[in-house]
Amino acid sequence: MFRRVLISPLILSSFMLTPASAATLQLFPFKALGTAGGVSGQLSVRTLSPTQSVSTLTLRGLTPGRAYAAHYHALGKASAEPCASQGPITLGFPAFKANARGQATILLRADPARIAGTLGAYVNVHTASDLTVVPLCAALVKTGAARGTPVAADSVTVKVGDNLFQPASLSVPAGTMVTWIHTGQITHNVLSLTVADLKSPDLRPGDRYSYTFKTPGTYTYYCSYHDGMSATITVTNR
Amino acid sequence: MFGHKIVLGMATTALLGSCSMMMGMGGTTYTFKHNPNAADPAAMGKAVAIRKDTMVSTTLTVSGLTPNKAYIAHYHAFGPASSTDPCASNGPVTLGFPSFTSDASGNASVTVSGDPAKIAGDMGAYINVHYASEPSVVPICAPVKMTKG
Ligand SMILES: [Cu+2]
Ligand SMILES: [Cu+2]
């Protein structure tokens, strides 16, 4: 059931930026709102400690050179759908401009308490010149509203080093394709005691292996060659 | 599986079931077998597990290795790839031996002491020896538990 795939350098680079640790990582896709075509992106929230988190926006398809603003918002009362709820701003990302290719990567360090629960219900991206123009929004909290067709599968990467997986703990929505990328020097593998088809061949430097997690649950995987080389992926409902 | 029985000094019929295993007051012995590959063709040896107080101490004594080469060795749990051949089952490491280097004659000995709970039942299905530089090369393996479950 696994497929070997190529991951675009753009997606890879967004993960290389995140610091290495046994932290938890959550990923949320941005949805394009309104008529802006071709805009997309991802929000990653890495919790480093009870008092430290790093949120990273990785955006593409923006207007090249244009100034934007992005904010965390609390859940508002206007809708059960976070992105339509018109909640107050709880935390702002640094102001940024899209590069010449319409891409931007923005980091925000924050106390997780400031964006916990419905305080960080959604992140939206506004044009700086007109804050009512909101091309992108990512919902962090679940909605009571019925969801339409599931969003296209996102992809996430895990680094396979000597001798550890990074991140060691990862949370992704069901349907996410996880790609392990060998960034070390010696051979490793990715195996599971409980999921028969989560099973890589021997991975050597630069090799990749992908598996799509369809069912919510907690999955522990390991390398059969190294002591203590195991990690966990939690698959949540979409 | 060997701990309490050794302390009591009793040999049970269950323990006699495996041809690779012998037990006595000196502990439980597991015999290394060569895996179906061409690495270190003369490699052979044994693992002796002895219960000491609350720990189990396991000593590997191996010969026929490549001289002066770095190796790693582990206890592994029964893995997903086989239910009847622990050495082919690709299980996770449950207890690692300190890494070691063979001497100029290709001999090596290494000991690890660990909590018996880490290698109880399916958790301690086999012991294997890998090249440290290329751990997918596993010249020898000693089965400990022949069937899963
Ligand atoms: Cu490994
Ligand atoms: Cu091993």
mmCIF file of C-alpha atoms and ligand atoms in Angstrom:
data_model
loop_
_atom_site.group_PDB
_atom_site.id
_atom_site.type_symbol
_atom_site.label_atom_id
_atom_site.label_comp_id
_atom_site.label_asym_id
_atom_site.label_seq_id
_atom_site.Cartn_x
_atom_site.Cartn_y
_atom_site.Cartn_z
ATOM 1 C CA MET A 1 0.000 0.000 0.000
ATOM 2 C CA PHE A 2 2.980 2.316 0.305
ATOM 3 C CA ARG A 3 4.176 4.421 -2.527
ATOM 4 C CA ARG A 4 7.510 5.968 -3.148
ATOM 5 C CA VAL A 5 6.977 9.556 -4.139
ATOM 6 C CA LEU A 6 8.933 12.659 -4.823
ATOM 7 C CA ILE A 7 8.315 15.545 -2.528
ATOM 8 C CA SER A 8 8.755 19.021 -3.904
ATOM 9 C CA PRO A 9 11.744 20.933 -2.526
ATOM 10 C CA LEU A 10 9.364 23.620 -1.335
ATOM 11 C CA ILE A 11 7.575 21.330 1.078
ATOM 12 C CA LEU A 12 10.852 19.885 2.243
ATOM 13 C CA SER A 13 12.354 23.241 2.979
ATOM 14 C CA SER A 14 9.514 24.203 5.236
ATOM 15 C CA PHE A 15 10.362 21.277 7.486
ATOM 16 C CA MET A 16 14.073 21.818 7.485
ATOM 17 C CA LEU A 17 13.419 25.151 9.163
ATOM 18 C CA THR A 18 11.930 23.615 12.237
ATOM 19 C CA PRO A 19 14.279 22.923 15.125
ATOM 20 C CA ALA A 20 15.140 19.358 16.020
ATOM 21 C CA SER A 21 13.663 18.035 19.220
ATOM 22 C CA ALA A 22 11.276 15.489 20.598
ATOM 23 C CA ALA A 23 8.553 18.081 20.248
ATOM 24 C CA THR A 24 5.033 17.685 18.998
ATOM 25 C CA LEU A 25 4.187 18.970 15.591
ATOM 26 C CA GLN A 26 0.736 19.705 14.278
ATOM 27 C CA LEU A 27 -0.068 20.666 10.728
ATOM 28 C CA PHE A 28 -3.027 22.552 9.355
ATOM 29 C CA PRO A 29 -3.694 23.234 5.675
ATOM 30 C CA PHE A 30 -4.639 26.701 4.529
ATOM 31 C CA LYS A 31 -7.775 26.937 2.448
ATOM 32 C CA ALA A 32 -8.099 29.505 -0.277
ATOM 33 C CA LEU A 33 -11.050 31.812 0.319
ATOM 34 C CA GLY A 34 -12.930 33.862 -2.227
ATOM 35 C CA THR A 35 -11.744 34.191 -5.777
ATOM 36 C CA ALA A 36 -7.980 34.162 -5.269
ATOM 37 C CA GLY A 37 -6.836 31.204 -7.348
ATOM 38 C CA GLY A 38 -3.698 29.157 -6.834
ATOM 39 C CA VAL A 39 -3.077 30.330 -3.280
ATOM 40 C CA SER A 40 -2.163 27.634 -0.812
ATOM 41 C CA GLY A 41 -0.104 26.938 2.232
ATOM 42 C CA GLN A 42 0.331 25.211 5.514
ATOM 43 C CA LEU A 43 0.553 26.173 9.147
ATOM 44 C CA SER A 44 2.804 24.073 11.354
ATOM 45 C CA VAL A 45 2.642 24.448 15.103
ATOM 46 C CA ARG A 46 5.547 22.922 16.970
ATOM 47 C CA THR A 47 5.266 22.801 20.729
ATOM 48 C CA LEU A 48 8.772 22.758 22.138
ATOM 49 C CA SER A 49 7.903 22.953 25.805
ATOM 50 C CA PRO A 50 4.953 23.972 27.974
ATOM 51 C CA THR A 51 5.990 27.603 27.508
ATOM 52 C CA GLN A 52 7.362 27.614 23.978
ATOM 53 C CA SER A 53 5.807 27.070 20.594
ATOM 54 C CA VAL A 54 6.789 27.959 17.074
ATOM 55 C CA SER A 55 4.149 28.543 14.415
ATOM 56 C CA THR A 56 5.351 28.529 10.828
ATOM 57 C CA LEU A 57 3.338 29.689 7.848
ATOM 58 C CA THR A 58 4.490 28.363 4.492
ATOM 59 C CA LEU A 59 2.545 30.124 1.762
ATOM 60 C CA ARG A 60 2.624 30.134 -2.016
ATOM 61 C CA GLY A 61 0.605 31.603 -4.841
ATOM 62 C CA LEU A 62 0.553 35.061 -3.242
ATOM 63 C CA THR A 63 0.950 38.249 -5.291
ATOM 64 C CA PRO A 64 4.734 38.653 -5.771
ATOM 65 C CA GLY A 65 6.187 41.521 -3.729
ATOM 66 C CA ARG A 66 2.897 42.282 -1.999
ATOM 67 C CA ALA A 67 2.719 43.043 1.754
ATOM 68 C CA TYR A 68 0.561 40.799 3.920
ATOM 69 C CA ALA A 69 -0.429 40.402 7.556
ATOM 70 C CA ALA A 70 -1.382 37.178 9.344
ATOM 71 C CA HIS A 71 -3.055 36.659 12.710
ATOM 72 C CA TYR A 72 -4.247 34.061 15.121
ATOM 73 C CA HIS A 73 -7.908 34.654 15.913
ATOM 74 C CA ALA A 74 -10.091 33.363 18.703
ATOM 75 C CA LEU A 75 -13.287 31.579 17.770
ATOM 76 C CA GLY A 76 -15.979 34.163 17.066
ATOM 77 C CA LYS A 77 -19.732 33.934 17.352
ATOM 78 C CA ALA A 78 -20.629 34.487 13.712
ATOM 79 C CA SER A 79 -20.252 30.839 12.679
ATOM 80 C CA ALA A 80 -19.399 27.387 13.952
ATOM 81 C CA GLU A 81 -16.870 27.252 11.135
ATOM 82 C CA PRO A 82 -13.749 28.868 12.643
ATOM 83 C CA CYS A 83 -12.703 30.665 9.465
ATOM 84 C CA ALA A 84 -16.139 32.275 9.149
ATOM 85 C CA SER A 85 -16.571 33.044 12.845
ATOM 86 C CA GLN A 86 -15.089 36.568 12.804
ATOM 87 C CA GLY A 87 -13.301 36.205 16.103
ATOM 88 C CA PRO A 88 -10.942 38.795 17.591
ATOM 89 C CA ILE A 89 -7.221 38.776 16.856
ATOM 90 C CA THR A 90 -5.286 37.036 19.653
ATOM 91 C CA LEU A 91 -1.767 37.108 18.242
ATOM 92 C CA GLY A 92 -0.152 38.634 15.167
ATOM 93 C CA PHE A 93 2.558 37.166 12.956
ATOM 94 C CA PRO A 94 5.333 39.561 11.893
ATOM 95 C CA ALA A 95 4.335 41.586 8.818
ATOM 96 C CA PHE A 96 5.757 40.095 5.629
ATOM 97 C CA LYS A 97 5.992 40.426 1.882
ATOM 98 C CA ALA A 98 5.657 37.654 -0.668
ATOM 99 C CA ASN A 99 8.879 37.063 -2.560
ATOM 100 C CA ALA A 100 9.265 37.407 -6.334
ATOM 101 C CA ARG A 101 7.767 33.936 -6.776
ATOM 102 C CA GLY A 102 4.770 34.712 -4.575
ATOM 103 C CA GLN A 103 6.049 32.629 -1.663
ATOM 104 C CA ALA A 104 6.530 33.459 1.994
ATOM 105 C CA THR A 105 7.629 31.674 5.167
ATOM 106 C CA ILE A 106 6.829 33.362 8.464
ATOM 107 C CA LEU A 107 7.771 32.227 11.968
ATOM 108 C CA LEU A 108 6.086 33.192 15.195
ATOM 109 C CA ARG A 109 7.292 32.159 18.637
ATOM 110 C CA ALA A 110 4.658 32.219 21.324
ATOM 111 C CA ASP A 111 3.596 30.920 24.687
ATOM 112 C CA PRO A 112 1.254 28.040 23.790
ATOM 113 C CA ALA A 113 -1.246 29.369 26.350
ATOM 114 C CA ARG A 114 -1.912 32.364 24.123
ATOM 115 C CA ILE A 115 -3.190 30.203 21.281
ATOM 116 C CA ALA A 116 -4.620 27.317 23.293
ATOM 117 C CA GLY A 117 -8.072 25.961 22.508
ATOM 118 C CA THR A 118 -10.476 28.445 21.007
ATOM 119 C CA LEU A 119 -7.997 31.316 21.557
ATOM 120 C CA GLY A 120 -6.201 30.005 18.495
ATOM 121 C CA ALA A 121 -9.199 28.871 16.488
ATOM 122 C CA TYR A 122 -7.871 29.960 13.120
ATOM 123 C CA VAL A 123 -5.055 31.766 11.355
ATOM 124 C CA ASN A 124 -5.831 33.987 8.431
ATOM 125 C CA VAL A 125 -3.722 35.885 5.942
ATOM 126 C CA HIS A 126 -4.798 39.416 4.963
ATOM 127 C CA THR A 127 -3.397 41.805 2.431
ATOM 128 C CA ALA A 128 -1.695 44.590 4.400
ATOM 129 C CA SER A 129 -3.342 47.341 2.350
ATOM 130 C CA ASP A 130 -6.859 46.057 2.923
ATOM 131 C CA LEU A 131 -7.364 43.798 5.920
ATOM 132 C CA THR A 132 -10.786 42.784 4.689
ATOM 133 C CA VAL A 133 -9.158 40.887 1.835
ATOM 134 C CA VAL A 134 -8.420 37.462 3.295
ATOM 135 C CA PRO A 135 -7.059 35.079 0.710
ATOM 136 C CA LEU A 136 -6.185 32.227 3.081
ATOM 137 C CA CYS A 137 -7.415 30.747 6.323
ATOM 138 C CA ALA A 138 -6.397 27.684 8.342
ATOM 139 C CA ALA A 139 -8.719 26.304 11.016
ATOM 140 C CA LEU A 140 -7.076 24.811 14.111
ATOM 141 C CA VAL A 141 -10.142 23.803 16.073
ATOM 142 C CA LYS A 142 -12.734 21.295 14.996
ATOM 143 C CA THR A 143 -16.107 22.575 13.935
ATOM 144 C CA GLY A 144 -19.546 21.412 14.844
ATOM 145 C CA ALA A 145 -20.612 21.957 11.265
ATOM 146 C CA ALA A 146 -20.732 19.030 8.876
ATOM 147 C CA ARG A 147 -17.711 18.897 6.670
ATOM 148 C CA GLY A 148 -17.849 18.498 2.922
ATOM 149 C CA THR A 149 -15.435 16.400 0.958
ATOM 150 C CA PRO A 150 -12.200 15.873 2.847
ATOM 151 C CA VAL A 151 -9.389 18.182 1.881
ATOM 152 C CA ALA A 152 -6.759 16.698 -0.381
ATOM 153 C CA ALA A 153 -4.168 14.678 1.489
ATOM 154 C CA ASP A 154 -1.383 16.768 2.875
ATOM 155 C CA SER A 155 2.118 15.543 3.094
ATOM 156 C CA VAL A 156 4.473 15.682 5.999
ATOM 157 C CA THR A 157 8.082 14.651 6.280
ATOM 158 C CA VAL A 158 9.989 12.900 9.043
ATOM 159 C CA LYS A 159 13.764 12.902 9.062
ATOM 160 C CA VAL A 160 15.514 9.568 9.490
ATOM 161 C CA GLY A 161 18.831 10.361 11.169
ATOM 162 C CA ASP A 162 21.529 8.342 12.956
ATOM 163 C CA ASN A 163 19.818 6.994 15.113
ATOM 164 C CA LEU A 164 16.567 8.832 15.587
ATOM 165 C CA PHE A 165 13.389 9.943 13.888
ATOM 166 C CA GLN A 166 12.594 13.668 13.860
ATOM 167 C CA PRO A 167 10.112 14.650 15.018
ATOM 168 C CA ALA A 168 9.775 11.748 17.440
ATOM 169 C CA SER A 169 6.149 12.644 17.991
ATOM 170 C CA LEU A 170 3.874 13.944 15.283
ATOM 171 C CA SER A 171 0.155 14.593 14.984
ATOM 172 C CA VAL A 172 -1.496 14.619 11.557
ATOM 173 C CA PRO A 173 -5.059 14.514 10.275
ATOM 174 C CA ALA A 174 -6.293 11.260 8.721
ATOM 175 C CA GLY A 175 -5.384 11.021 5.056
ATOM 176 C CA THR A 176 -1.968 12.580 5.515
ATOM 177 C CA MET A 177 0.882 11.080 3.589
ATOM 178 C CA VAL A 178 4.001 10.886 5.729
ATOM 179 C CA THR A 179 7.336 10.700 3.928
ATOM 180 C CA TRP A 180 10.443 9.559 5.763
ATOM 181 C CA ILE A 181 13.643 11.028 4.347
ATOM 182 C CA HIS A 182 16.985 9.500 5.205
ATOM 183 C CA THR A 183 19.269 12.345 6.280
ATOM 184 C CA GLY A 184 21.882 10.199 8.040
ATOM 185 C CA GLN A 185 24.870 8.098 7.072
ATOM 186 C CA ILE A 186 23.951 4.519 7.900
ATOM 187 C CA THR A 187 21.126 2.197 6.889
ATOM 188 C CA HIS A 188 17.799 2.388 8.703
ATOM 189 C CA ASN A 189 14.250 1.203 8.107
ATOM 190 C CA VAL A 190 10.697 2.084 9.098
ATOM 191 C CA LEU A 191 8.582 -0.780 10.472
ATOM 192 C CA SER A 192 5.487 -1.297 12.574
ATOM 193 C CA LEU A 193 4.465 -4.167 14.822
ATOM 194 C CA THR A 194 0.786 -3.462 14.253
ATOM 195 C CA VAL A 195 0.418 -2.202 10.688
ATOM 196 C CA ALA A 196 1.666 -4.833 8.250
ATOM 197 C CA ASP A 197 1.975 -2.524 5.258
ATOM 198 C CA LEU A 198 3.849 0.210 7.138
ATOM 199 C CA LYS A 199 7.137 -1.368 6.127
ATOM 200 C CA SER A 200 9.998 0.293 4.313
ATOM 201 C CA PRO A 201 12.836 -1.429 2.538
ATOM 202 C CA ASP A 202 16.336 -0.625 3.804
ATOM 203 C CA LEU A 203 16.739 3.144 3.549
ATOM 204 C CA ARG A 204 20.132 4.599 2.687
ATOM 205 C CA PRO A 205 21.240 8.242 2.643
ATOM 206 C CA GLY A 206 18.807 10.280 0.563
ATOM 207 C CA ASP A 207 16.205 7.500 0.259
ATOM 208 C CA ARG A 208 12.534 8.208 0.913
ATOM 209 C CA TYR A 209 9.605 6.102 1.961
ATOM 210 C CA SER A 210 5.989 7.223 2.150
ATOM 211 C CA TYR A 211 2.887 5.904 3.855
ATOM 212 C CA THR A 212 -0.583 7.422 3.988
ATOM 213 C CA PHE A 213 -2.339 7.193 7.354
ATOM 214 C CA LYS A 214 -6.060 6.740 6.716
ATOM 215 C CA THR A 215 -7.354 5.706 10.125
ATOM 216 C CA PRO A 216 -7.209 7.773 13.329
ATOM 217 C CA GLY A 217 -5.124 6.241 16.087
ATOM 218 C CA THR A 218 -1.674 6.175 17.569
ATOM 219 C CA TYR A 219 1.001 4.494 15.500
ATOM 220 C CA THR A 220 4.405 3.549 16.871
ATOM 221 C CA TYR A 221 7.079 2.675 14.374
ATOM 222 C CA TYR A 222 10.710 1.706 14.690
ATOM 223 C CA CYS A 223 13.985 0.958 12.957
ATOM 224 C CA SER A 224 14.903 -2.687 13.486
ATOM 225 C CA TYR A 225 18.606 -1.930 13.393
ATOM 226 C CA HIS A 226 19.026 0.514 16.252
ATOM 227 C CA ASP A 227 18.439 0.564 19.961
ATOM 228 C CA GLY A 228 15.817 3.120 20.976
ATOM 229 C CA MET A 229 15.079 4.186 17.412
ATOM 230 C CA SER A 230 11.315 4.487 17.499
ATOM 231 C CA ALA A 231 8.742 7.233 17.214
ATOM 232 C CA THR A 232 5.019 7.876 17.237
ATOM 233 C CA ILE A 233 2.475 9.350 14.850
ATOM 234 C CA THR A 234 -0.960 10.283 16.111
ATOM 235 C CA VAL A 235 -3.586 10.372 13.390
ATOM 236 C CA THR A 236 -6.551 12.565 14.237
ATOM 237 C CA ASN A 237 -9.964 12.891 12.673
ATOM 238 C CA ARG A 238 -10.218 15.455 9.909
ATOM 239 C CA MET B 1 11.384 -16.600 30.346
ATOM 240 C CA PHE B 2 14.603 -17.878 31.927
ATOM 241 C CA GLY B 3 14.921 -15.663 34.987
ATOM 242 C CA HIS B 4 12.867 -17.252 37.739
ATOM 243 C CA LYS B 5 13.513 -20.765 36.552
ATOM 244 C CA ILE B 6 17.250 -20.288 36.859
ATOM 245 C CA VAL B 7 16.947 -18.959 40.363
ATOM 246 C CA LEU B 8 14.971 -22.025 41.319
ATOM 247 C CA GLY B 9 17.442 -24.291 39.548
ATOM 248 C CA MET B 10 14.702 -26.162 37.728
ATOM 249 C CA ALA B 11 14.869 -27.360 34.151
ATOM 250 C CA THR B 12 11.396 -27.491 32.657
ATOM 251 C CA THR B 13 10.347 -29.411 29.603
ATOM 252 C CA ALA B 14 9.304 -26.169 27.972
ATOM 253 C CA LEU B 15 12.846 -24.967 28.081
ATOM 254 C CA LEU B 16 14.160 -28.133 26.487
ATOM 255 C CA GLY B 17 12.052 -27.565 23.419
ATOM 256 C CA SER B 18 14.603 -25.484 21.592
ATOM 257 C CA CYS B 19 17.682 -27.170 20.222
ATOM 258 C CA SER B 20 19.620 -23.905 20.379
ATOM 259 C CA MET B 21 19.168 -23.526 24.089
ATOM 260 C CA MET B 22 20.655 -25.227 27.085
ATOM 261 C CA MET B 23 20.083 -24.425 30.696
ATOM 262 C CA GLY B 24 21.760 -25.122 33.951
ATOM 263 C CA MET B 25 22.984 -23.393 37.049
ATOM 264 C CA GLY B 26 25.332 -21.362 34.856
ATOM 265 C CA GLY B 27 22.437 -19.673 33.075
ATOM 266 C CA THR B 28 20.689 -20.174 29.771
ATOM 267 C CA THR B 29 22.763 -20.610 26.633
ATOM 268 C CA TYR B 30 21.592 -19.624 23.171
ATOM 269 C CA THR B 31 23.618 -20.681 20.150
ATOM 270 C CA PHE B 32 24.283 -18.281 17.298
ATOM 271 C CA LYS B 33 23.447 -19.498 13.817
ATOM 272 C CA HIS B 34 24.673 -18.037 10.581
ATOM 273 C CA ASN B 35 22.048 -16.129 8.675
ATOM 274 C CA PRO B 36 21.624 -16.910 4.969
ATOM 275 C CA ASN B 37 24.180 -14.376 3.750
ATOM 276 C CA ALA B 38 27.871 -14.278 2.893
ATOM 277 C CA ALA B 39 29.020 -11.979 5.704
ATOM 278 C CA ASP B 40 31.667 -13.397 8.049
ATOM 279 C CA PRO B 41 31.051 -17.006 6.881
ATOM 280 C CA ALA B 42 32.941 -18.561 9.822
ATOM 281 C CA ALA B 43 31.131 -16.488 12.476
ATOM 282 C CA MET B 44 29.748 -18.489 15.376
ATOM 283 C CA GLY B 45 29.276 -18.252 19.098
ATOM 284 C CA LYS B 46 26.852 -18.232 21.973
ATOM 285 C CA ALA B 47 24.959 -16.003 24.324
ATOM 286 C CA VAL B 48 24.710 -16.884 28.017
ATOM 287 C CA ALA B 49 22.005 -15.226 30.073
ATOM 288 C CA ILE B 50 22.298 -15.299 33.868
ATOM 289 C CA ARG B 51 19.849 -13.878 36.361
ATOM 290 C CA LYS B 52 21.615 -11.751 38.985
ATOM 291 C CA ASP B 53 19.372 -10.320 41.663
ATOM 292 C CA THR B 54 16.833 -8.204 39.816
ATOM 293 C CA MET B 55 18.802 -8.031 36.580
ATOM 294 C CA VAL B 56 19.652 -10.433 33.813
ATOM 295 C CA SER B 57 23.203 -10.358 32.531
ATOM 296 C CA THR B 58 23.824 -11.660 29.004
ATOM 297 C CA THR B 59 27.293 -12.306 27.606
ATOM 298 C CA LEU B 60 27.979 -12.901 23.915
ATOM 299 C CA THR B 61 31.105 -14.839 23.025
ATOM 300 C CA VAL B 62 31.683 -14.814 19.291
ATOM 301 C CA SER B 63 34.438 -15.905 16.895
ATOM 302 C CA GLY B 64 34.951 -15.824 13.136
ATOM 303 C CA LEU B 65 34.173 -12.142 12.800
ATOM 304 C CA THR B 66 36.114 -9.801 10.513
ATOM 305 C CA PRO B 67 39.203 -8.798 12.546
ATOM 306 C CA ASN B 68 39.173 -5.312 14.090
ATOM 307 C CA LYS B 69 35.699 -4.504 12.866
ATOM 308 C CA ALA B 70 32.976 -2.596 14.732
ATOM 309 C CA TYR B 71 29.760 -4.503 15.488
ATOM 310 C CA ILE B 72 26.479 -3.877 17.255
ATOM 311 C CA ALA B 73 24.304 -6.523 18.927
ATOM 312 C CA HIS B 74 20.795 -6.489 20.336
ATOM 313 C CA TYR B 75 17.986 -8.434 21.886
ATOM 314 C CA HIS B 76 14.957 -7.981 19.641
ATOM 315 C CA ALA B 77 11.245 -8.515 20.134
ATOM 316 C CA PHE B 78 9.407 -10.849 17.778
ATOM 317 C CA GLY B 79 8.786 -8.766 14.693
ATOM 318 C CA PRO B 80 6.030 -8.601 12.105
ATOM 319 C CA ALA B 81 7.815 -10.475 9.302
ATOM 320 C CA SER B 82 7.552 -14.008 10.743
ATOM 321 C CA SER B 83 5.749 -15.894 13.529
ATOM 322 C CA THR B 84 7.954 -18.960 13.471
ATOM 323 C CA ASP B 85 11.419 -17.676 12.632
ATOM 324 C CA PRO B 86 12.398 -15.002 15.124
ATOM 325 C CA CYS B 87 15.663 -14.271 13.317
ATOM 326 C CA ALA B 88 13.742 -13.366 10.156
ATOM 327 C CA SER B 89 11.002 -11.395 11.903
ATOM 328 C CA ASN B 90 12.565 -7.892 11.858
ATOM 329 C CA GLY B 91 11.467 -6.902 15.353
ATOM 330 C CA PRO B 92 12.361 -3.794 17.307
ATOM 331 C CA VAL B 93 15.424 -3.682 19.543
ATOM 332 C CA THR B 94 14.440 -4.248 23.165
ATOM 333 C CA LEU B 95 17.883 -4.334 24.762
ATOM 334 C CA GLY B 96 21.109 -3.221 23.123
ATOM 335 C CA PHE B 97 24.567 -4.533 23.949
ATOM 336 C CA PRO B 98 27.371 -1.981 24.167
ATOM 337 C CA SER B 99 28.911 -1.596 20.710
ATOM 338 C CA PHE B 100 32.132 -3.547 20.344
ATOM 339 C CA THR B 101 35.061 -4.230 18.034
ATOM 340 C CA SER B 102 36.407 -7.681 17.202
ATOM 341 C CA ASP B 103 40.031 -8.347 18.051
ATOM 342 C CA ALA B 104 42.813 -9.090 15.558
ATOM 343 C CA SER B 105 41.714 -12.750 15.489
ATOM 344 C CA GLY B 106 38.050 -11.959 14.864
ATOM 345 C CA ASN B 107 36.937 -12.770 18.398
ATOM 346 C CA ALA B 108 34.732 -10.649 20.593
ATOM 347 C CA SER B 109 32.914 -10.783 23.879
ATOM 348 C CA VAL B 110 30.386 -8.293 25.182
ATOM 349 C CA THR B 111 27.996 -8.211 28.134
ATOM 350 C CA VAL B 112 24.822 -6.317 28.823
ATOM 351 C CA SER B 113 22.834 -6.243 32.013
ATOM 352 C CA GLY B 114 19.187 -5.275 31.873
ATOM 353 C CA ASP B 115 15.762 -5.499 33.421
ATOM 354 C CA PRO B 116 14.325 -8.951 32.635
ATOM 355 C CA ALA B 117 10.988 -7.289 31.853
ATOM 356 C CA LYS B 118 12.567 -5.726 28.765
ATOM 357 C CA ILE B 119 13.213 -9.133 27.226
ATOM 358 C CA ALA B 120 10.364 -11.188 28.696
ATOM 359 C CA GLY B 121 8.359 -13.393 26.342
ATOM 360 C CA ASP B 122 8.062 -12.007 22.817
ATOM 361 C CA MET B 123 10.131 -9.022 23.917
ATOM 362 C CA GLY B 124 13.255 -11.161 23.831
ATOM 363 C CA ALA B 125 12.773 -13.348 20.758
ATOM 364 C CA TYR B 126 16.293 -13.258 19.339
ATOM 365 C CA ILE B 127 19.784 -11.826 19.712
ATOM 366 C CA ASN B 128 21.655 -10.711 16.610
ATOM 367 C CA VAL B 129 24.996 -9.198 15.640
ATOM 368 C CA HIS B 130 25.192 -6.484 12.967
ATOM 369 C CA TYR B 131 28.004 -4.665 11.220
ATOM 370 C CA ALA B 132 27.982 -1.260 12.929
ATOM 371 C CA SER B 133 28.751 0.499 9.656
ATOM 372 C CA GLU B 134 26.021 -1.342 7.733
ATOM 373 C CA PRO B 135 23.464 -2.675 10.190
ATOM 374 C CA SER B 136 21.421 -4.394 7.492
ATOM 375 C CA VAL B 137 24.282 -6.924 7.379
ATOM 376 C CA VAL B 138 23.592 -9.429 10.157
ATOM 377 C CA PRO B 139 26.024 -12.341 10.040
ATOM 378 C CA ILE B 140 24.669 -14.283 13.020
ATOM 379 C CA CYS B 141 21.523 -14.581 15.097
ATOM 380 C CA ALA B 142 20.560 -16.651 18.130
ATOM 381 C CA PRO B 143 16.863 -17.562 18.404
ATOM 382 C CA VAL B 144 15.536 -17.256 21.943
ATOM 383 C CA LYS B 145 11.805 -17.769 21.470
ATOM 384 C CA MET B 146 10.810 -19.920 18.501
ATOM 385 C CA THR B 147 7.161 -18.977 18.052
ATOM 386 C CA LYS B 148 5.327 -15.706 18.420
ATOM 387 C CA GLY B 149 2.692 -15.279 21.082
HETATM 388 CU CU CU C 1 18.221 2.729 12.401
HETATM 389 CU CU CU C 2 19.900 -6.094 16.147
#
